[in-house]
Amino acid sequence: MKQIIISALVIAFCASCSEKKQTTMEKASDTTAITPKLELYTLGNKNGLKMTVTNFGGRIVTLLVPDKNGALGDVVLGYDSPEQYLTNSGVYGAMIGRYGNRIAKGKFTVDGMEFQLAINNGVNSLHGGPKGFHNQYWDATPIKNGEADALELHYISVDGEEGYPGTLDVKVIYTLTDQNEVVIDYEAITDKATIVNLTHHSFFNLQGEGVGDILNHQFIINADNFTPVDDGLIPTGEIKSVKGTPFDFLKSHTVGERINNDDQQLKFGKGYDHNWVLNKMEAGALTLAATVTEPTSGRVMEVLTTEPAMQFYTGNFMTGKDIGKGGKPYLYRSAFCLETQHSPDSPNHENFPSTLLRPGEKYTQKTIYKFSVVK
């Protein structure tokens, strides 16, 4: 892969001093005939955090954050090089669309017209289909968001792509702030009525990617309710209280504490793979959705979002066959995902918040992954 320097200037700061030093944001571009469009961008902040993003699927490839001793570690699963994402079917670190999560039998109706989506998860459609946004090249532009490093990603999903109506024009901005936040801002407009549910799909392990399971991670989820599913992980339409169930994370619990309980919902998901309905004083307000603490490293991750719901997945379908960074197998339950979203299959449930986007409207959402250490 050939390294080339682009013109955007990045101002970085020493973590332990106020002296400025100038670096450049680098774009690694593969110039072979096989992948001429593949690019890799690096963002940094004054505290030494670094994040690399590839324009293929808008994927976060690495995210280096400090532990309680100040040692940086990569907390997202993935591959050593962006080329490997081209030949692997997973969604590690990817931008997901046009519709994150599942739609039952890939069918929905808009204004009396039924649409059939690509089927790629049993009889259902998942994460926008096999050629969803995670498998597309995005136009990437390094920018400054205030004083912070940022990367603007742009993609136009044409009318009929994977069965979705309307041409959808999507812009996503990743920002790495000096407050140790990964901020993701989303915008989309359409020329025909369509459905939109964008999300981000990093697989996290706060001990470090490939370092053991995540059963000791401690979770708080700000949600009184969740949406039960059938055996195909499609919501039944019920919005159920978490009280008295293994889905109650209003107070801190480790992942492993109840994940193997004799509970039908856990059996359907082979663990946690469910949608929590977040507590919101006001629809669309940026609020704290979850706090995750890993006691060994001392790393803490907070998730804030404007979205009404969040999928919590505990790596129940990971088998060790997928070989990740440094040749490490990614084992059963060795990562978790927190995907901020509208509820799965919302177009087929009138009691769920709508995901319909019409011409003249703008889809917007913001999600923040904020990192710190135990004090």
GROMACS .gro file of C-alpha atoms in nm:
model
  375
    1MET     CA    1   0.000   0.000   0.000
    2LYS     CA    2   0.148   0.333  -0.104
    3GLN     CA    3   0.153   0.610   0.153
    4ILE     CA    4   0.075   0.958   0.022
    5ILE     CA    5   0.037   1.286   0.206
    6ILE     CA    6  -0.271   1.497   0.149
    7SER     CA    7  -0.295   1.870   0.194
    8ALA     CA    8  -0.504   1.889   0.509
    9LEU     CA    9  -0.295   2.015   0.800
   10VAL     CA   10  -0.357   1.875   1.145
   11ILE     CA   11  -0.240   2.046   1.463
   12ALA     CA   12  -0.150   1.793   1.732
   13PHE     CA   13  -0.045   1.867   2.090
   14CYS     CA   14   0.194   1.691   2.325
   15ALA     CA   15  -0.005   1.507   2.589
   16SER     CA   16   0.219   1.643   2.863
   17CYS     CA   17   0.296   1.996   2.739
   18SER     CA   18   0.139   2.293   2.564
   19GLU     CA   19   0.395   2.302   2.284
   20LYS     CA   20   0.234   2.265   1.943
   21LYS     CA   21   0.374   2.027   1.691
   22GLN     CA   22   0.260   1.999   1.334
   23THR     CA   23   0.177   1.670   1.174
   24THR     CA   24  -0.027   1.576   0.873
   25MET     CA   25  -0.327   1.355   0.841
   26GLU     CA   26  -0.222   1.071   0.616
   27LYS     CA   27  -0.418   0.888   0.352
   28ALA     CA   28  -0.295   0.545   0.257
   29SER     CA   29  -0.405   0.460  -0.093
   30ASP     CA   30  -0.374   0.125  -0.267
   31THR     CA   31  -0.284   0.189  -0.627
   32THR     CA   32  -0.323  -0.166  -0.756
   33ALA     CA   33  -0.577  -0.249  -1.024
   34ILE     CA   34  -0.779  -0.454  -0.771
   35THR     CA   35  -0.853  -0.178  -0.520
   36PRO     CA   36  -0.771   0.160  -0.673
   37LYS     CA   37  -1.024   0.345  -0.454
   38LEU     CA   38  -0.923   0.211  -0.112
   39GLU     CA   39  -0.811   0.478   0.136
   40LEU     CA   40  -0.713   0.493   0.503
   41TYR     CA   41  -0.722   0.808   0.717
   42THR     CA   42  -0.574   0.871   1.062
   43LEU     CA   43  -0.719   1.115   1.318
   44GLY     CA   44  -0.558   1.213   1.647
   45ASN     CA   45  -0.612   1.434   1.949
   46LYS     CA   46  -0.391   1.611   2.203
   47ASN     CA   47  -0.416   1.320   2.448
   48GLY     CA   48  -0.258   1.071   2.212
   49LEU     CA   49  -0.577   0.897   2.102
   50LYS     CA   50  -0.569   0.778   1.743
   51MET     CA   51  -0.837   0.650   1.514
   52THR     CA   52  -0.800   0.515   1.162
   53VAL     CA   53  -1.091   0.501   0.920
   54THR     CA   54  -1.118   0.346   0.575
   55ASN     CA   55  -1.347   0.483   0.308
   56PHE     CA   56  -1.463   0.127   0.235
   57GLY     CA   57  -1.780   0.103   0.442
   58GLY     CA   58  -1.678   0.407   0.648
   59ARG     CA   59  -1.518   0.160   0.887
   60ILE     CA   60  -1.325   0.246   1.201
   61VAL     CA   61  -1.021   0.021   1.163
   62THR     CA   62  -0.837   0.107   1.485
   63LEU     CA   63  -0.920   0.312   1.794
   64LEU     CA   64  -0.636   0.357   2.043
   65VAL     CA   65  -0.745   0.477   2.388
   66PRO     CA   66  -0.556   0.482   2.722
   67ASP     CA   67  -0.608   0.247   3.015
   68LYS     CA   68  -0.579   0.346   3.383
   69ASN     CA   69  -0.199   0.344   3.353
   70GLY     CA   70  -0.200   0.563   3.044
   71ALA     CA   71  -0.108   0.281   2.806
   72LEU     CA   72  -0.282   0.301   2.470
   73GLY     CA   73  -0.471  -0.003   2.347
   74ASP     CA   74  -0.687  -0.077   2.044
   75VAL     CA   75  -1.044  -0.135   2.162
   76VAL     CA   76  -1.216  -0.219   1.832
   77LEU     CA   77  -1.207  -0.550   1.648
   78GLY     CA   78  -1.110  -0.568   1.283
   79TYR     CA   79  -0.823  -0.648   1.050
   80ASP     CA   80  -0.463  -0.537   1.011
   81SER     CA   81  -0.514  -0.379   0.669
   82PRO     CA   82  -0.812  -0.220   0.492
   83GLU     CA   83  -0.772  -0.466   0.203
   84GLN     CA   84  -0.887  -0.748   0.431
   85TYR     CA   85  -1.229  -0.587   0.470
   86LEU     CA   86  -1.288  -0.633   0.098
   87THR     CA   87  -1.291  -1.012   0.125
   88ASN     CA   88  -1.456  -1.061   0.465
   89SER     CA   89  -1.831  -1.057   0.510
   90GLY     CA   90  -1.839  -0.907   0.861
   91VAL     CA   91  -1.939  -0.553   0.955
   92TYR     CA   92  -1.652  -0.469   1.192
   93GLY     CA   93  -1.644  -0.093   1.251
   94ALA     CA   94  -1.879  -0.020   0.963
   95MET     CA   95  -2.132   0.247   0.876
   96ILE     CA   96  -2.466   0.069   0.842
   97GLY     CA   97  -2.754   0.162   0.610
   98ARG     CA   98  -2.989   0.214   0.450
   99TYR     CA   99  -3.160   0.039   0.740
  100GLY     CA  100  -2.965  -0.083   1.041
  101ASN     CA  101  -3.083  -0.408   1.199
  102ARG     CA  102  -3.361  -0.634   1.068
  103ILE     CA  103  -3.671  -0.593   0.857
  104ALA     CA  104  -3.908  -0.891   0.861
  105LYS     CA  105  -3.899  -1.080   0.531
  106GLY     CA  106  -3.742  -0.768   0.380
  107LYS     CA  107  -4.086  -0.617   0.320
  108PHE     CA  108  -4.237  -0.283   0.407
  109THR     CA  109  -4.500  -0.048   0.267
  110VAL     CA  110  -4.480   0.325   0.192
  111ASP     CA  111  -4.790   0.514   0.078
  112GLY     CA  112  -4.965   0.190  -0.014
  113MET     CA  113  -4.678   0.051  -0.222
  114GLU     CA  114  -4.495  -0.259  -0.101
  115PHE     CA  115  -4.119  -0.288  -0.142
  116GLN     CA  116  -3.908  -0.602  -0.134
  117LEU     CA  117  -3.553  -0.574  -0.004
  118ALA     CA  118  -3.255  -0.803  -0.051
  119ILE     CA  119  -3.271  -1.101   0.189
  120ASN     CA  120  -2.947  -1.183   0.373
  121ASN     CA  121  -3.040  -1.307   0.722
  122GLY     CA  122  -3.254  -1.618   0.701
  123VAL     CA  123  -3.581  -1.492   0.556
  124ASN     CA  124  -3.512  -1.134   0.668
  125SER     CA  125  -3.314  -0.832   0.555
  126LEU     CA  126  -3.027  -0.723   0.781
  127HIS     CA  127  -2.818  -0.404   0.786
  128GLY     CA  128  -2.930  -0.280   0.445
  129GLY     CA  129  -2.860  -0.605   0.260
  130PRO     CA  130  -2.541  -0.773   0.137
  131LYS     CA  131  -2.448  -0.463  -0.063
  132GLY     CA  132  -2.541  -0.222   0.213
  133PHE     CA  133  -2.344   0.088   0.308
  134HIS     CA  134  -2.084  -0.129   0.485
  135ASN     CA  135  -1.976  -0.267   0.147
  136GLN     CA  136  -1.964   0.061  -0.047
  137TYR     CA  137  -1.686   0.310  -0.113
  138TRP     CA  138  -1.756   0.648   0.046
  139ASP     CA  139  -1.608   0.978  -0.070
  140ALA     CA  140  -1.386   1.089   0.219
  141THR     CA  141  -1.260   1.440   0.298
  142PRO     CA  142  -1.046   1.529   0.602
  143ILE     CA  143  -1.172   1.846   0.771
  144LYS     CA  144  -1.143   2.038   1.097
  145ASN     CA  145  -1.449   2.038   1.321
  146GLY     CA  146  -1.363   2.337   1.534
  147GLU     CA  147  -1.013   2.248   1.657
  148ALA     CA  148  -1.070   1.872   1.628
  149ASP     CA  149  -0.965   1.629   1.357
  150ALA     CA  150  -1.262   1.508   1.156
  151LEU     CA  151  -1.339   1.305   0.847
  152GLU     CA  152  -1.641   1.375   0.629
  153LEU     CA  153  -1.785   1.078   0.443
  154HIS     CA  154  -2.034   1.108   0.159
  155TYR     CA  155  -2.233   0.842  -0.023
  156ILE     CA  156  -2.522   0.850  -0.270
  157SER     CA  157  -2.745   0.544  -0.257
  158VAL     CA  158  -2.932   0.530  -0.587
  159ASP     CA  159  -3.303   0.464  -0.627
  160GLY     CA  160  -3.366   0.090  -0.607
  161GLU     CA  161  -3.035  -0.002  -0.443
  162GLU     CA  162  -3.097  -0.324  -0.245
  163GLY     CA  163  -3.469  -0.264  -0.311
  164TYR     CA  164  -3.501   0.071  -0.130
  165PRO     CA  165  -3.700   0.349  -0.298
  166GLY     CA  166  -3.552   0.692  -0.366
  167THR     CA  167  -3.202   0.826  -0.414
  168LEU     CA  168  -3.061   0.887  -0.067
  169ASP     CA  169  -2.781   1.142  -0.025
  170VAL     CA  170  -2.590   1.063   0.296
  171LYS     CA  171  -2.322   1.257   0.484
  172VAL     CA  172  -2.148   1.127   0.796
  173ILE     CA  173  -1.878   1.311   0.995
  174TYR     CA  174  -1.643   1.136   1.236
  175THR     CA  175  -1.481   1.374   1.486
  176LEU     CA  176  -1.215   1.285   1.744
  177THR     CA  177  -1.228   1.550   2.015
  178ASP     CA  178  -0.981   1.649   2.284
  179GLN     CA  179  -1.242   1.528   2.535
  180ASN     CA  180  -1.166   1.175   2.410
  181GLU     CA  181  -1.495   1.150   2.223
  182VAL     CA  182  -1.567   0.983   1.893
  183VAL     CA  183  -1.855   1.194   1.765
  184ILE     CA  184  -2.061   1.066   1.471
  185ASP     CA  185  -2.294   1.312   1.298
  186TYR     CA  186  -2.535   1.181   1.036
  187GLU     CA  187  -2.741   1.361   0.770
  188ALA     CA  188  -2.950   1.230   0.481
  189ILE     CA  189  -3.201   1.361   0.226
  190THR     CA  190  -3.408   1.178  -0.032
  191ASP     CA  191  -3.594   1.248  -0.357
  192LYS     CA  192  -3.867   0.989  -0.284
  193ALA     CA  193  -4.032   0.870   0.033
  194THR     CA  194  -3.810   0.601   0.185
  195ILE     CA  195  -3.704   0.451   0.516
  196VAL     CA  196  -3.376   0.538   0.688
  197ASN     CA  197  -3.212   0.395   1.000
  198LEU     CA  198  -2.837   0.459   1.003
  199THR     CA  199  -2.606   0.326   1.273
  200HIS     CA  200  -2.244   0.243   1.351
  201HIS     CA  201  -2.122  -0.112   1.410
  202SER     CA  202  -1.789  -0.119   1.593
  203PHE     CA  203  -1.722  -0.433   1.795
  204PHE     CA  204  -1.569  -0.320   2.126
  205ASN     CA  205  -1.357  -0.491   2.388
  206LEU     CA  206  -1.232  -0.243   2.647
  207GLN     CA  207  -0.957  -0.481   2.761
  208GLY     CA  208  -0.825  -0.459   2.407
  209GLU     CA  209  -0.931  -0.626   2.085
  210GLY     CA  210  -0.864  -0.999   2.092
  211VAL     CA  211  -0.799  -0.999   2.469
  212GLY     CA  212  -1.041  -1.247   2.625
  213ASP     CA  213  -1.419  -1.230   2.650
  214ILE     CA  214  -1.635  -0.937   2.760
  215LEU     CA  215  -1.826  -1.115   3.038
  216ASN     CA  216  -1.663  -0.902   3.312
  217HIS     CA  217  -1.757  -0.572   3.146
  218GLN     CA  218  -2.000  -0.379   3.365
  219PHE     CA  219  -2.301  -0.219   3.192
  220ILE     CA  220  -2.556   0.044   3.280
  221ILE     CA  221  -2.826   0.098   3.015
  222ASN     CA  222  -3.063   0.393   3.055
  223ALA     CA  223  -3.377   0.211   2.945
  224ASP     CA  224  -3.691   0.103   3.131
  225ASN     CA  225  -3.811  -0.106   2.836
  226PHE     CA  226  -3.693  -0.332   2.555
  227THR     CA  227  -3.853  -0.490   2.248
  228PRO     CA  228  -3.891  -0.870   2.274
  229VAL     CA  229  -3.821  -1.072   1.959
  230ASP     CA  230  -3.928  -1.396   1.795
  231ASP     CA  231  -3.690  -1.678   1.707
  232GLY     CA  232  -3.577  -1.484   1.397
  233LEU     CA  233  -3.484  -1.185   1.617
  234ILE     CA  234  -3.768  -0.979   1.471
  235PRO     CA  235  -3.954  -0.763   1.729
  236THR     CA  236  -4.299  -0.890   1.819
  237GLY     CA  237  -4.426  -0.533   1.850
  238GLU     CA  238  -4.442  -0.546   2.230
  239ILE     CA  239  -4.258  -0.284   2.434
  240LYS     CA  240  -4.183  -0.465   2.760
  241SER     CA  241  -4.054  -0.347   3.096
  242VAL     CA  242  -3.706  -0.468   3.187
  243LYS     CA  243  -3.802  -0.499   3.553
  244GLY     CA  244  -3.762  -0.850   3.687
  245THR     CA  245  -3.579  -0.967   3.373
  246PRO     CA  246  -3.213  -1.017   3.277
  247PHE     CA  247  -3.255  -0.708   3.056
  248ASP     CA  248  -3.262  -0.470   3.353
  249PHE     CA  249  -2.934  -0.276   3.341
  250LEU     CA  250  -3.066   0.035   3.514
  251LYS     CA  251  -2.809  -0.050   3.780
  252SER     CA  252  -2.466  -0.191   3.696
  253HIS     CA  253  -2.442  -0.559   3.607
  254THR     CA  254  -2.169  -0.755   3.436
  255VAL     CA  255  -2.247  -0.915   3.102
  256GLY     CA  256  -2.180  -1.262   3.239
  257GLU     CA  257  -2.399  -1.228   3.547
  258ARG     CA  258  -2.729  -1.328   3.378
  259ILE     CA  259  -2.649  -1.396   3.014
  260ASN     CA  260  -2.701  -1.772   3.053
  261ASN     CA  261  -3.023  -1.747   3.252
  262ASP     CA  262  -3.314  -1.972   3.161
  263ASP     CA  263  -3.492  -1.696   2.970
  264GLN     CA  264  -3.661  -1.746   2.631
  265GLN     CA  265  -3.545  -1.410   2.499
  266LEU     CA  266  -3.183  -1.491   2.583
  267LYS     CA  267  -3.226  -1.828   2.412
  268PHE     CA  268  -3.356  -1.661   2.096
  269GLY     CA  269  -3.054  -1.427   2.087
  270LYS     CA  270  -2.806  -1.685   2.219
  271GLY     CA  271  -2.736  -1.410   2.471
  272TYR     CA  272  -2.802  -1.039   2.443
  273ASP     CA  273  -2.892  -0.931   2.091
  274HIS     CA  274  -3.183  -0.703   2.165
  275ASN     CA  275  -3.311  -0.349   2.128
  276TRP     CA  276  -3.350  -0.126   2.434
  277VAL     CA  277  -3.598   0.165   2.423
  278LEU     CA  278  -3.401   0.450   2.575
  279ASN     CA  279  -3.540   0.678   2.843
  280LYS     CA  280  -3.592   1.020   2.687
  281MET     CA  281  -3.737   1.333   2.846
  282GLU     CA  282  -3.764   1.476   2.494
  283ALA     CA  283  -3.759   1.297   2.159
  284GLY     CA  284  -3.438   1.367   1.971
  285ALA     CA  285  -3.249   1.497   2.276
  286LEU     CA  286  -2.884   1.398   2.316
  287THR     CA  287  -2.889   1.178   2.626
  288LEU     CA  288  -2.675   0.917   2.797
  289ALA     CA  289  -2.772   0.572   2.669
  290ALA     CA  290  -2.512   0.346   2.831
  291THR     CA  291  -2.199   0.336   3.046
  292VAL     CA  292  -1.954   0.047   3.014
  293THR     CA  293  -1.669  -0.015   3.260
  294GLU     CA  294  -1.394  -0.274   3.222
  295PRO     CA  295  -1.232  -0.321   3.566
  296THR     CA  296  -0.899  -0.473   3.460
  297SER     CA  297  -0.796  -0.192   3.226
  298GLY     CA  298  -1.001   0.072   3.405
  299ARG     CA  299  -1.139   0.192   3.071
  300VAL     CA  300  -1.486   0.346   3.068
  301MET     CA  301  -1.701   0.412   2.761
  302GLU     CA  302  -2.014   0.627   2.766
  303VAL     CA  303  -2.260   0.626   2.478
  304LEU     CA  304  -2.473   0.933   2.416
  305THR     CA  305  -2.726   0.958   2.135
  306THR     CA  306  -3.021   1.145   1.991
  307GLU     CA  307  -3.169   0.814   1.875
  308PRO     CA  308  -3.468   0.656   2.056
  309ALA     CA  309  -3.321   0.307   2.092
  310MET     CA  310  -3.003   0.101   2.104
  311GLN     CA  311  -2.910  -0.256   2.012
  312PHE     CA  312  -2.688  -0.436   2.264
  313TYR     CA  313  -2.511  -0.738   2.114
  314THR     CA  314  -2.264  -0.960   2.300
  315GLY     CA  315  -2.081  -1.145   2.024
  316ASN     CA  316  -2.296  -1.457   2.055
  317PHE     CA  317  -2.236  -1.563   1.695
  318MET     CA  318  -1.859  -1.525   1.706
  319THR     CA  319  -1.689  -1.864   1.664
  320GLY     CA  320  -1.314  -1.804   1.648
  321LYS     CA  321  -1.307  -1.878   1.276
  322ASP     CA  322  -1.268  -1.508   1.200
  323ILE     CA  323  -0.898  -1.419   1.229
  324GLY     CA  324  -0.844  -1.057   1.324
  325LYS     CA  325  -0.554  -0.823   1.393
  326GLY     CA  326  -0.220  -0.985   1.459
  327GLY     CA  327  -0.357  -1.325   1.360
  328LYS     CA  328  -0.578  -1.346   1.669
  329PRO     CA  329  -0.900  -1.551   1.645
  330TYR     CA  330  -1.207  -1.359   1.753
  331LEU     CA  331  -1.369  -1.595   1.999
  332TYR     CA  332  -1.722  -1.643   2.134
  333ARG     CA  333  -1.843  -1.334   2.320
  334SER     CA  334  -1.512  -1.152   2.283
  335ALA     CA  335  -1.676  -0.822   2.185
  336PHE     CA  336  -1.991  -0.618   2.230
  337CYS     CA  337  -2.177  -0.371   2.010
  338LEU     CA  338  -2.389  -0.074   2.111
  339GLU     CA  339  -2.573   0.033   1.796
  340THR     CA  340  -2.779   0.349   1.841
  341GLN     CA  341  -3.085   0.331   1.620
  342HIS     CA  342  -3.457   0.330   1.568
  343SER     CA  343  -3.609  -0.002   1.663
  344PRO     CA  344  -3.569  -0.299   1.426
  345ASP     CA  345  -3.856  -0.359   1.183
  346SER     CA  346  -4.005  -0.018   1.268
  347PRO     CA  347  -4.174   0.022   0.926
  348ASN     CA  348  -4.395  -0.277   1.015
  349HIS     CA  349  -4.490  -0.160   1.366
  350GLU     CA  350  -4.702   0.154   1.392
  351ASN     CA  351  -4.633   0.182   1.766
  352PHE     CA  352  -4.256   0.225   1.704
  353PRO     CA  353  -4.111   0.568   1.617
  354SER     CA  354  -4.124   0.619   1.241
  355THR     CA  355  -3.822   0.580   1.014
  356LEU     CA  356  -3.998   0.736   0.713
  357LEU     CA  357  -3.810   1.013   0.534
  358ARG     CA  358  -3.981   1.226   0.270
  359PRO     CA  359  -3.848   1.474   0.014
  360GLY     CA  360  -3.789   1.813   0.173
  361GLU     CA  361  -3.710   1.656   0.511
  362LYS     CA  362  -3.366   1.591   0.655
  363TYR     CA  363  -3.263   1.287   0.856
  364THR     CA  364  -3.019   1.382   1.134
  365GLN     CA  365  -2.875   1.206   1.434
  366LYS     CA  366  -2.573   1.229   1.661
  367THR     CA  367  -2.399   0.955   1.856
  368ILE     CA  368  -2.096   0.995   2.084
  369TYR     CA  369  -1.863   0.727   2.221
  370LYS     CA  370  -1.674   0.894   2.506
  371PHE     CA  371  -1.373   0.731   2.674
  372SER     CA  372  -1.226   0.782   3.020
  373VAL     CA  373  -1.081   0.572   3.302
  374VAL     CA  374  -1.207   0.470   3.645
  375LYS     CA  375  -1.133   0.747   3.893
   0.00000   0.00000   0.00000
